[in-house]
């Protein structure tokens, strides 16, 4: 498999839209990818890890760093990554690390969005 198109940082993101912090993990991660560019970071397929999809596993192995982004204390993204046999280089949890409050799916504002973007971007930039 060619690693030419594999981003340096593999982001595995909760994107669980049953809460605001789950929604923010995905939206803020997309914004970070737009800001840093697809060579620096990309959102990888969390479901592909859980189903042991070969292409996802190969691309994850080829990435220089793995970053998980979770919204709440369940830490589903991190746990799925670990269960697949990978160790995250960095983990971001919007409730635990950023102090955001969990609430209904669309109950967030620009301030919370920017807090999430900063935390994820810092993880990407710290990692490389």
Tab-separated table of N, CA, C and O in Angstrom:
chain	number	residue	atom	x	y	z
A	1	UNK	N	0.831	-1.182	0.000
A	1	UNK	CA	0.000	0.000	0.000
A	1	UNK	C	0.872	1.241	0.000
A	1	UNK	O	1.808	1.359	0.768
A	2	UNK	N	0.560	2.170	-0.838
A	2	UNK	CA	1.283	3.432	-0.895
A	2	UNK	C	0.867	4.310	0.279
A	2	UNK	O	-0.307	4.412	0.615
A	3	UNK	N	1.864	4.937	0.893
A	3	UNK	CA	1.574	5.836	2.015
A	3	UNK	C	1.648	7.295	1.586
A	3	UNK	O	1.629	8.188	2.421
A	4	UNK	N	1.712	7.543	0.269
A	4	UNK	CA	1.821	8.907	-0.245
A	4	UNK	C	0.669	9.799	0.196
A	4	UNK	O	0.863	10.980	0.446
A	5	UNK	N	-0.522	9.257	0.276
A	5	UNK	CA	-1.702	10.063	0.601
A	5	UNK	C	-2.172	9.894	2.040
A	5	UNK	O	-3.305	10.234	2.360
A	6	UNK	N	-1.311	9.374	2.903
A	6	UNK	CA	-1.682	9.188	4.298
A	6	UNK	C	-1.235	10.415	5.087
A	6	UNK	O	-0.060	10.767	5.087
A	7	UNK	N	-2.166	11.080	5.756
A	7	UNK	CA	-1.796	12.259	6.558
A	7	UNK	C	-0.827	11.883	7.679
A	7	UNK	O	-0.813	10.739	8.138
A	8	UNK	N	-0.055	12.855	8.122
A	8	UNK	CA	0.860	12.619	9.249
A	8	UNK	C	0.085	12.212	10.503
A	8	UNK	O	0.518	11.333	11.242
A	9	UNK	N	-1.021	12.885	10.753
A	9	UNK	CA	-1.809	12.668	11.967
A	9	UNK	C	-3.142	12.031	11.627
A	9	UNK	O	-3.948	12.620	10.902
A	10	UNK	N	-3.362	10.843	12.164
A	10	UNK	CA	-4.639	10.149	11.994
A	10	UNK	C	-5.558	10.573	13.133
A	10	UNK	O	-5.272	10.305	14.302
A	11	UNK	N	-6.635	11.271	12.796
A	11	UNK	CA	-7.621	11.679	13.801
A	11	UNK	C	-8.741	10.656	13.828
A	11	UNK	O	-9.384	10.396	12.808
A	12	UNK	N	-8.958	10.070	14.984
A	12	UNK	CA	-10.108	9.189	15.184
A	12	UNK	C	-11.064	9.937	16.097
A	12	UNK	O	-10.732	10.258	17.236
A	13	UNK	N	-12.246	10.236	15.566
A	13	UNK	CA	-13.152	11.208	16.166
A	13	UNK	C	-14.475	10.553	16.530
A	13	UNK	O	-15.069	9.846	15.715
A	14	UNK	N	-14.949	10.822	17.721
A	14	UNK	CA	-16.228	10.289	18.195
A	14	UNK	C	-17.366	10.613	17.233
A	14	UNK	O	-18.038	9.722	16.748
A	15	UNK	N	-17.593	11.881	16.999
A	15	UNK	CA	-18.681	12.395	16.164
A	15	UNK	C	-20.038	11.786	16.538
A	15	UNK	O	-20.889	11.536	15.689
A	16	UNK	N	-20.227	11.541	17.836
A	16	UNK	CA	-21.491	11.023	18.329
A	16	UNK	C	-22.482	12.151	18.489
A	16	UNK	O	-22.366	12.956	19.409
A	17	UNK	N	-23.436	12.237	17.600
A	17	UNK	CA	-24.331	13.397	17.567
A	17	UNK	C	-25.535	13.273	18.489
A	17	UNK	O	-26.564	13.890	18.263
A	18	UNK	N	-25.393	12.510	19.570
A	18	UNK	CA	-26.453	12.478	20.567
A	18	UNK	C	-26.208	13.507	21.662
A	18	UNK	O	-27.016	13.655	22.564
A	19	UNK	N	-25.064	14.206	21.566
A	19	UNK	CA	-24.781	15.293	22.512
A	19	UNK	C	-24.026	16.399	21.788
A	19	UNK	O	-23.456	16.195	20.721
A	20	UNK	N	-24.014	17.568	22.404
A	20	UNK	CA	-23.302	18.704	21.823
A	20	UNK	C	-21.807	18.441	21.715
A	20	UNK	O	-21.183	18.776	20.709
A	21	UNK	N	-21.216	17.819	22.731
A	21	UNK	CA	-19.777	17.580	22.693
A	21	UNK	C	-19.412	16.519	21.658
A	21	UNK	O	-18.357	16.587	21.035
A	22	UNK	N	-20.287	15.560	21.430
A	22	UNK	CA	-20.062	14.587	20.359
A	22	UNK	C	-20.130	15.254	18.998
A	22	UNK	O	-19.305	15.002	18.119
A	23	UNK	N	-21.108	16.110	18.825
A	23	UNK	CA	-21.225	16.872	17.580
A	23	UNK	C	-19.984	17.730	17.365
A	23	UNK	O	-19.411	17.763	16.270
A	24	UNK	N	-19.541	18.390	18.420
A	24	UNK	CA	-18.379	19.275	18.312
A	24	UNK	C	-17.094	18.531	17.970
A	24	UNK	O	-16.229	19.084	17.297
A	25	UNK	N	-16.949	17.275	18.398
A	25	UNK	CA	-15.725	16.540	18.059
A	25	UNK	C	-15.568	16.458	16.546
A	25	UNK	O	-14.480	16.663	16.015
A	26	UNK	N	-16.665	16.172	15.862
A	26	UNK	CA	-16.607	16.049	14.413
A	26	UNK	C	-16.466	17.368	13.710
A	26	UNK	O	-15.604	17.537	12.840
A	27	UNK	N	-17.297	18.330	14.076
A	27	UNK	CA	-17.258	19.628	13.400
A	27	UNK	C	-15.924	20.341	13.624
A	27	UNK	O	-15.345	20.901	12.689
A	28	UNK	N	-15.419	20.299	14.845
A	28	UNK	CA	-14.150	20.956	15.144
A	28	UNK	C	-12.987	20.229	14.471
A	28	UNK	O	-12.045	20.866	13.988
A	29	UNK	N	-13.033	18.917	14.399
A	29	UNK	CA	-11.977	18.154	13.721
A	29	UNK	C	-11.948	18.470	12.235
A	29	UNK	O	-10.870	18.621	11.641
A	30	UNK	N	-13.122	18.588	11.621
A	30	UNK	CA	-13.179	18.982	10.209
A	30	UNK	C	-12.551	20.363	10.003
A	30	UNK	O	-11.809	20.587	9.046
A	31	UNK	N	-12.831	21.281	10.910
A	31	UNK	CA	-12.255	22.622	10.813
A	31	UNK	C	-10.729	22.573	10.940
A	31	UNK	O	-10.013	23.261	10.214
A	32	UNK	N	-10.227	21.759	11.845
A	32	UNK	CA	-8.775	21.641	12.008
A	32	UNK	C	-8.128	21.094	10.742
A	32	UNK	O	-7.103	21.601	10.287
A	33	UNK	N	-8.735	20.086	10.135
A	33	UNK	CA	-8.199	19.537	8.886
A	33	UNK	C	-8.166	20.617	7.813
A	33	UNK	O	-7.192	20.749	7.070
A	34	UNK	N	-9.215	21.439	7.749
A	34	UNK	CA	-9.235	22.544	6.786
A	34	UNK	C	-8.111	23.534	7.079
A	34	UNK	O	-7.466	24.037	6.171
A	35	UNK	N	-7.866	23.812	8.347
A	35	UNK	CA	-6.847	24.793	8.722
A	35	UNK	C	-5.424	24.299	8.469
A	35	UNK	O	-4.587	25.052	7.985
A	36	UNK	N	-5.134	23.045	8.826
A	36	UNK	CA	-3.753	22.553	8.735
A	36	UNK	C	-3.455	21.862	7.411
A	36	UNK	O	-2.302	21.673	7.057
A	37	UNK	N	-4.495	21.445	6.702
A	37	UNK	CA	-4.325	20.778	5.424
A	37	UNK	C	-4.327	19.268	5.542
A	37	UNK	O	-3.976	18.713	6.588
A	38	UNK	N	-4.732	18.590	4.469
A	38	UNK	CA	-4.902	17.137	4.499
A	38	UNK	C	-3.594	16.343	4.574
A	38	UNK	O	-3.634	15.147	4.870
A	39	UNK	N	-2.462	16.973	4.343
A	39	UNK	CA	-1.195	16.249	4.515
A	39	UNK	C	-0.825	16.172	5.996
A	39	UNK	O	-0.198	15.211	6.436
A	40	UNK	N	-1.228	17.170	6.750
A	40	UNK	CA	-0.890	17.239	8.180
A	40	UNK	C	-1.858	16.410	9.034
A	40	UNK	O	-1.444	15.784	10.002
A	41	UNK	N	-3.153	16.411	8.687
A	41	UNK	CA	-4.140	15.697	9.500
A	41	UNK	C	-5.304	15.243	8.633
A	41	UNK	O	-5.684	15.925	7.686
A	42	UNK	N	-5.846	14.100	8.991
A	42	UNK	CA	-7.024	13.588	8.309
A	42	UNK	C	-7.898	12.829	9.290
A	42	UNK	O	-7.404	12.276	10.279
A	43	UNK	N	-9.185	12.827	9.028
A	43	UNK	CA	-10.113	12.083	9.870
A	43	UNK	C	-10.210	10.668	9.308
A	43	UNK	O	-10.629	10.464	8.173
A	44	UNK	N	-9.774	9.717	10.110
A	44	UNK	CA	-9.770	8.317	9.714
A	44	UNK	C	-11.083	7.654	10.129
A	44	UNK	O	-11.838	8.194	10.917
A	45	UNK	N	-11.331	6.477	9.607
A	45	UNK	CA	-12.602	5.787	9.809
A	45	UNK	C	-12.592	4.966	11.094
A	45	UNK	O	-11.996	3.888	11.156
A	46	UNK	N	-13.266	5.470	12.105
A	46	UNK	CA	-13.364	4.785	13.386
A	46	UNK	C	-14.096	3.453	13.228
A	46	UNK	O	-13.693	2.439	13.800
A	47	UNK	N	-15.162	3.447	12.418
A	47	UNK	CA	-15.897	2.205	12.172
A	47	UNK	C	-15.034	1.160	11.493
A	47	UNK	O	-15.178	-0.045	11.742
A	48	UNK	N	-14.112	1.601	10.624
A	48	UNK	CA	-13.215	0.669	9.949
A	48	UNK	C	-12.272	-0.029	10.903
A	48	UNK	O	-11.869	-1.176	10.669
A	49	UNK	N	-11.898	0.644	11.974
A	49	UNK	CA	-11.079	-0.024	12.995
A	49	UNK	C	-11.888	-1.105	13.692
A	49	UNK	O	-11.407	-2.224	13.885
A	50	UNK	N	-13.105	-0.761	14.064
A	50	UNK	CA	-13.949	-1.707	14.796
A	50	UNK	C	-14.281	-2.943	13.961
A	50	UNK	O	-14.427	-4.039	14.496
A	51	UNK	N	-14.373	-2.769	12.641
A	51	UNK	CA	-14.705	-3.904	11.770
A	51	UNK	C	-13.458	-4.526	11.147
A	51	UNK	O	-13.562	-5.414	10.307
A	52	UNK	N	-12.286	-4.052	11.565
A	52	UNK	CA	-10.994	-4.571	11.105
A	52	UNK	C	-10.826	-4.469	9.594
A	52	UNK	O	-10.279	-5.363	8.944
A	53	UNK	N	-11.280	-3.359	9.024
A	53	UNK	CA	-11.129	-3.123	7.588
A	53	UNK	C	-9.639	-2.976	7.266
A	53	UNK	O	-8.967	-2.104	7.813
A	54	UNK	N	-9.152	-3.815	6.398
A	54	UNK	CA	-7.710	-3.866	6.107
A	54	UNK	C	-7.136	-2.513	5.680
A	54	UNK	O	-6.083	-2.109	6.148
A	55	UNK	N	-7.818	-1.817	4.776
A	55	UNK	CA	-7.301	-0.536	4.293
A	55	UNK	C	-7.174	0.468	5.445
A	55	UNK	O	-6.184	1.208	5.523
A	56	UNK	N	-8.144	0.488	6.335
A	56	UNK	CA	-8.100	1.416	7.467
A	56	UNK	C	-6.951	1.036	8.404
A	56	UNK	O	-6.195	1.905	8.862
A	57	UNK	N	-6.804	-0.242	8.665
A	57	UNK	CA	-5.706	-0.691	9.525
A	57	UNK	C	-4.351	-0.348	8.910
A	57	UNK	O	-3.449	0.140	9.597
A	58	UNK	N	-4.206	-0.578	7.605
A	58	UNK	CA	-2.943	-0.275	6.923
A	58	UNK	C	-2.631	1.219	6.957
A	58	UNK	O	-1.494	1.620	7.214
A	59	UNK	N	-3.635	2.044	6.686
A	59	UNK	CA	-3.406	3.489	6.697
A	59	UNK	C	-3.122	3.998	8.107
A	59	UNK	O	-2.318	4.913	8.296
A	60	UNK	N	-3.743	3.385	9.094
A	60	UNK	CA	-3.474	3.770	10.479
A	60	UNK	C	-2.030	3.424	10.833
A	60	UNK	O	-1.323	4.233	11.455
A	61	UNK	N	-1.570	2.266	10.443
A	61	UNK	CA	-0.174	1.884	10.680
A	61	UNK	C	0.800	2.836	9.973
A	61	UNK	O	1.890	3.090	10.463
A	62	UNK	N	0.401	3.355	8.819
A	62	UNK	CA	1.269	4.224	8.024
A	62	UNK	C	1.319	5.656	8.549
A	62	UNK	O	2.261	6.387	8.248
A	63	UNK	N	0.323	6.057	9.317
A	63	UNK	CA	0.310	7.417	9.867
A	63	UNK	C	1.437	7.560	10.891
A	63	UNK	O	1.775	6.608	11.593
A	64	UNK	N	1.989	8.746	10.977
A	64	UNK	CA	3.058	8.991	11.946
A	64	UNK	C	2.538	9.050	13.374
A	64	UNK	O	3.209	8.622	14.303
A	65	UNK	N	1.323	9.601	13.546
A	65	UNK	CA	0.753	9.759	14.874
A	65	UNK	C	-0.751	9.501	14.842
A	65	UNK	O	-1.406	9.752	13.843
A	66	UNK	N	-1.248	9.049	15.978
A	66	UNK	CA	-2.680	8.802	16.151
A	66	UNK	C	-3.193	9.720	17.250
A	66	UNK	O	-2.614	9.770	18.341
A	67	UNK	N	-4.274	10.433	16.944
A	67	UNK	CA	-4.905	11.325	17.908
A	67	UNK	C	-6.374	10.937	18.007
A	67	UNK	O	-7.059	10.824	16.992
A	68	UNK	N	-6.856	10.719	19.219
A	68	UNK	CA	-8.281	10.456	19.411
A	68	UNK	C	-8.956	11.709	19.934
A	68	UNK	O	-8.367	12.484	20.688
A	69	UNK	N	-10.206	11.898	19.516
A	69	UNK	CA	-10.994	13.055	19.941
A	69	UNK	C	-12.344	12.537	20.422
A	69	UNK	O	-13.132	12.009	19.640
A	70	UNK	N	-12.563	12.673	21.721
A	70	UNK	CA	-13.821	12.244	22.337
A	70	UNK	C	-14.541	13.439	22.923
A	70	UNK	O	-13.905	14.420	23.331
A	71	UNK	N	-15.857	13.328	22.997
A	71	UNK	CA	-16.640	14.399	23.579
A	71	UNK	C	-16.830	14.238	25.069
A	71	UNK	O	-16.748	15.204	25.813
A	72	UNK	N	-17.063	13.017	25.517
A	72	UNK	CA	-17.447	12.815	26.918
A	72	UNK	C	-16.605	11.735	27.589
A	72	UNK	O	-15.701	11.160	26.987
A	73	UNK	N	-16.951	11.434	28.808
A	73	UNK	CA	-16.177	10.497	29.625
A	73	UNK	C	-16.262	9.048	29.156
A	73	UNK	O	-15.505	8.206	29.637
A	74	UNK	N	-17.130	8.754	28.204
A	74	UNK	CA	-17.172	7.387	27.675
A	74	UNK	C	-15.905	7.057	26.885
A	74	UNK	O	-15.515	5.898	26.800
A	75	UNK	N	-15.269	8.071	26.292
A	75	UNK	CA	-14.015	7.890	25.549
A	75	UNK	C	-14.105	6.781	24.501
A	75	UNK	O	-13.182	5.976	24.348
A	76	UNK	N	-15.186	6.756	23.751
A	76	UNK	CA	-15.413	5.692	22.759
A	76	UNK	C	-14.338	5.647	21.681
A	76	UNK	O	-13.859	4.563	21.329
A	77	UNK	N	-13.939	6.790	21.143
A	77	UNK	CA	-12.927	6.792	20.082
A	77	UNK	C	-11.619	6.201	20.602
A	77	UNK	O	-11.022	5.330	19.961
A	78	UNK	N	-11.172	6.650	21.759
A	78	UNK	CA	-9.923	6.138	22.324
A	78	UNK	C	-10.007	4.641	22.579
A	78	UNK	O	-9.085	3.889	22.241
A	79	UNK	N	-11.120	4.184	23.129
A	79	UNK	CA	-11.272	2.767	23.441
A	79	UNK	C	-11.297	1.904	22.181
A	79	UNK	O	-10.734	0.807	22.161
A	80	UNK	N	-11.937	2.373	21.123
A	80	UNK	CA	-11.963	1.624	19.861
A	80	UNK	C	-10.565	1.551	19.269
A	80	UNK	O	-10.122	0.491	18.800
A	81	UNK	N	-9.838	2.653	19.287
A	81	UNK	CA	-8.461	2.671	18.780
A	81	UNK	C	-7.602	1.682	19.568
A	81	UNK	O	-6.850	0.877	18.998
A	82	UNK	N	-7.715	1.711	20.871
A	82	UNK	CA	-6.925	0.808	21.706
A	82	UNK	C	-7.323	-0.652	21.497
A	82	UNK	O	-6.455	-1.528	21.428
A	83	UNK	N	-8.616	-0.911	21.378
A	83	UNK	CA	-9.080	-2.283	21.160
A	83	UNK	C	-8.566	-2.834	19.826
A	83	UNK	O	-8.339	-4.033	19.680
A	84	UNK	N	-8.347	-1.934	18.855
A	84	UNK	CA	-7.817	-2.344	17.552
A	84	UNK	C	-6.301	-2.572	17.612
A	84	UNK	O	-5.692	-2.961	16.616
A	85	UNK	N	-5.692	-2.327	18.758
A	85	UNK	CA	-4.273	-2.596	18.928
A	85	UNK	C	-3.356	-1.403	18.749
A	85	UNK	O	-2.133	-1.562	18.671
A	86	UNK	N	-3.912	-0.209	18.719
A	86	UNK	CA	-3.109	1.004	18.545
A	86	UNK	C	-3.088	1.801	19.849
A	86	UNK	O	-4.031	1.741	20.633
A	87	UNK	N	-2.023	2.548	20.035
A	87	UNK	CA	-1.901	3.424	21.192
A	87	UNK	C	-1.923	4.867	20.706
A	87	UNK	O	-1.030	5.262	19.939
A	88	UNK	N	-2.902	5.642	21.114
A	88	UNK	CA	-2.941	7.041	20.692
A	88	UNK	C	-1.715	7.799	21.199
A	88	UNK	O	-1.275	7.599	22.329
A	89	UNK	N	-1.184	8.663	20.338
A	89	UNK	CA	-0.091	9.532	20.748
A	89	UNK	C	-0.617	10.690	21.573
A	89	UNK	O	0.088	11.208	22.444
A	90	UNK	N	-1.841	11.104	21.273
A	90	UNK	CA	-2.525	12.163	22.010
A	90	UNK	C	-4.004	11.821	22.045
A	90	UNK	O	-4.534	11.257	21.097
A	91	UNK	N	-4.655	12.213	23.133
A	91	UNK	CA	-6.105	12.061	23.251
A	91	UNK	C	-6.675	13.379	23.749
A	91	UNK	O	-6.128	13.985	24.679
A	92	UNK	N	-7.762	13.795	23.121
A	92	UNK	CA	-8.467	15.017	23.520
A	92	UNK	C	-9.870	14.609	23.935
A	92	UNK	O	-10.544	13.872	23.215
A	93	UNK	N	-10.302	15.082	25.101
A	93	UNK	CA	-11.654	14.851	25.573
A	93	UNK	C	-12.256	16.221	25.889
A	93	UNK	O	-11.732	16.937	26.751
A	94	UNK	N	-13.312	16.577	25.179
A	94	UNK	CA	-13.856	17.934	25.289
A	94	UNK	C	-14.426	18.254	26.666
A	94	UNK	O	-14.364	19.403	27.103
A	95	UNK	N	-14.983	17.274	27.360
A	95	UNK	CA	-15.504	17.515	28.706
A	95	UNK	C	-14.351	17.551	29.707
A	95	UNK	O	-14.189	18.501	30.464
A	96	UNK	N	-13.527	16.520	29.691
A	96	UNK	CA	-12.471	16.391	30.698
A	96	UNK	C	-11.319	17.369	30.486
A	96	UNK	O	-10.787	17.926	31.442
A	97	UNK	N	-10.904	17.581	29.245
A	97	UNK	CA	-9.741	18.429	28.971
A	97	UNK	C	-10.085	19.892	28.736
A	97	UNK	O	-9.250	20.767	28.973
A	98	UNK	N	-11.274	20.141	28.238
A	98	UNK	CA	-11.632	21.506	27.842
A	98	UNK	C	-12.685	22.139	28.732
A	98	UNK	O	-12.997	23.318	28.578
A	99	UNK	N	-13.277	21.359	29.616
A	99	UNK	CA	-14.277	21.903	30.526
A	99	UNK	C	-15.630	22.202	29.900
A	99	UNK	O	-16.441	22.913	30.483
A	100	UNK	N	-15.876	21.658	28.705
A	100	UNK	CA	-17.186	21.877	28.089
A	100	UNK	C	-18.232	21.031	28.799
A	100	UNK	O	-17.929	19.954	29.317
A	101	UNK	N	-19.455	21.522	28.821
A	101	UNK	CA	-20.553	20.816	29.467
A	101	UNK	C	-21.332	20.007	28.440
A	101	UNK	O	-21.671	20.517	27.371
A	102	UNK	N	-21.608	18.766	28.771
A	102	UNK	CA	-22.389	17.912	27.879
A	102	UNK	C	-23.844	18.342	27.920
A	102	UNK	O	-24.390	18.605	28.988
A	103	UNK	N	-24.461	18.423	26.734
A	103	UNK	CA	-25.857	18.825	26.641
A	103	UNK	C	-26.483	18.278	25.375
A	103	UNK	O	-25.920	17.408	24.712
A	104	UNK	N	-27.644	18.797	24.999
A	104	UNK	CA	-28.329	18.352	23.792
A	104	UNK	C	-27.467	18.557	22.542
A	104	UNK	O	-26.603	19.435	22.510
A	105	UNK	N	-27.727	17.766	21.496
A	105	UNK	CA	-26.864	17.732	20.310
A	105	UNK	C	-26.506	19.069	19.683
A	105	UNK	O	-25.379	19.263	19.253
A	106	UNK	N	-27.407	19.998	19.633
A	106	UNK	CA	-27.129	21.265	18.949
A	106	UNK	C	-26.988	22.438	19.913
A	106	UNK	O	-27.015	23.588	19.500
A	107	UNK	N	-26.805	22.150	21.171
A	107	UNK	CA	-26.698	23.196	22.192
A	107	UNK	C	-25.225	23.569	22.404
A	107	UNK	O	-24.583	23.142	23.355
A	108	UNK	N	-24.701	24.358	21.488
A	108	UNK	CA	-23.349	24.886	21.603
A	108	UNK	C	-23.281	26.165	20.789
A	108	UNK	O	-24.072	26.392	19.888
A	109	UNK	N	-22.312	26.969	21.129
A	109	UNK	CA	-22.126	28.224	20.407
A	109	UNK	C	-20.737	28.309	19.818
A	109	UNK	O	-19.934	27.377	19.923
A	110	UNK	N	-20.440	29.449	19.242
A	110	UNK	CA	-19.140	29.646	18.604
A	110	UNK	C	-17.998	29.529	19.612
A	110	UNK	O	-16.928	29.029	19.284
A	111	UNK	N	-18.218	29.983	20.833
A	111	UNK	CA	-17.158	29.909	21.848
A	111	UNK	C	-16.764	28.460	22.118
A	111	UNK	O	-15.571	28.131	22.147
A	112	UNK	N	-17.753	27.587	22.308
A	112	UNK	CA	-17.453	26.165	22.542
A	112	UNK	C	-16.779	25.541	21.319
A	112	UNK	O	-15.844	24.754	21.447
A	113	UNK	N	-17.256	25.923	20.135
A	113	UNK	CA	-16.660	25.424	18.899
A	113	UNK	C	-15.181	25.814	18.832
A	113	UNK	O	-14.319	24.989	18.526
A	114	UNK	N	-14.875	27.066	19.135
A	114	UNK	CA	-13.489	27.539	19.075
A	114	UNK	C	-12.611	26.862	20.123
A	114	UNK	O	-11.438	26.571	19.868
A	115	UNK	N	-13.155	26.596	21.299
A	115	UNK	CA	-12.414	25.868	22.336
A	115	UNK	C	-12.041	24.473	21.817
A	115	UNK	O	-10.903	24.024	21.968
A	116	UNK	N	-12.999	23.805	21.193
A	116	UNK	CA	-12.742	22.463	20.649
A	116	UNK	C	-11.709	22.519	19.529
A	116	UNK	O	-10.786	21.695	19.483
A	117	UNK	N	-11.840	23.476	18.628
A	117	UNK	CA	-10.877	23.615	17.526
A	117	UNK	C	-9.471	23.827	18.084
A	117	UNK	O	-8.510	23.176	17.649
A	118	UNK	N	-9.330	24.710	19.047
A	118	UNK	CA	-8.003	24.990	19.626
A	118	UNK	C	-7.395	23.735	20.252
A	118	UNK	O	-6.209	23.451	20.060
A	119	UNK	N	-8.192	22.992	20.993
A	119	UNK	CA	-7.674	21.795	21.670
A	119	UNK	C	-7.210	20.742	20.666
A	119	UNK	O	-6.148	20.131	20.835
A	120	UNK	N	-7.991	20.541	19.627
A	120	UNK	CA	-7.634	19.544	18.613
A	120	UNK	C	-6.421	20.013	17.818
A	120	UNK	O	-5.488	19.239	17.567
A	121	UNK	N	-6.412	21.279	17.461
A	121	UNK	CA	-5.279	21.815	16.702
A	121	UNK	C	-3.996	21.738	17.532
A	121	UNK	O	-2.929	21.408	17.013
A	122	UNK	N	-4.079	22.033	18.809
A	122	UNK	CA	-2.902	21.910	19.681
A	122	UNK	C	-2.379	20.482	19.724
A	122	UNK	O	-1.167	20.263	19.705
A	123	UNK	N	-3.286	19.523	19.750
A	123	UNK	CA	-2.862	18.111	19.739
A	123	UNK	C	-2.151	17.774	18.435
A	123	UNK	O	-1.132	17.090	18.433
A	124	UNK	N	-2.678	18.259	17.322
A	124	UNK	CA	-2.050	18.014	16.015
A	124	UNK	C	-0.684	18.699	15.958
A	124	UNK	O	0.294	18.088	15.522
A	125	UNK	N	-0.611	19.931	16.395
A	125	UNK	CA	0.645	20.673	16.310
A	125	UNK	C	1.676	20.169	17.316
A	125	UNK	O	2.866	20.124	17.022
A	126	UNK	N	1.229	19.738	18.486
A	126	UNK	CA	2.138	19.172	19.489
A	126	UNK	C	2.731	17.871	18.962
A	126	UNK	O	3.898	17.591	19.142
A	127	UNK	N	1.866	17.120	18.276
A	127	UNK	CA	2.296	15.812	17.782
A	127	UNK	C	3.314	15.946	16.661
A	127	UNK	O	4.056	15.023	16.386
A	128	UNK	N	3.355	17.044	15.997
A	128	UNK	CA	4.298	17.082	14.901
A	128	UNK	C	4.527	18.437	14.393
A	128	UNK	O	5.254	18.738	13.534
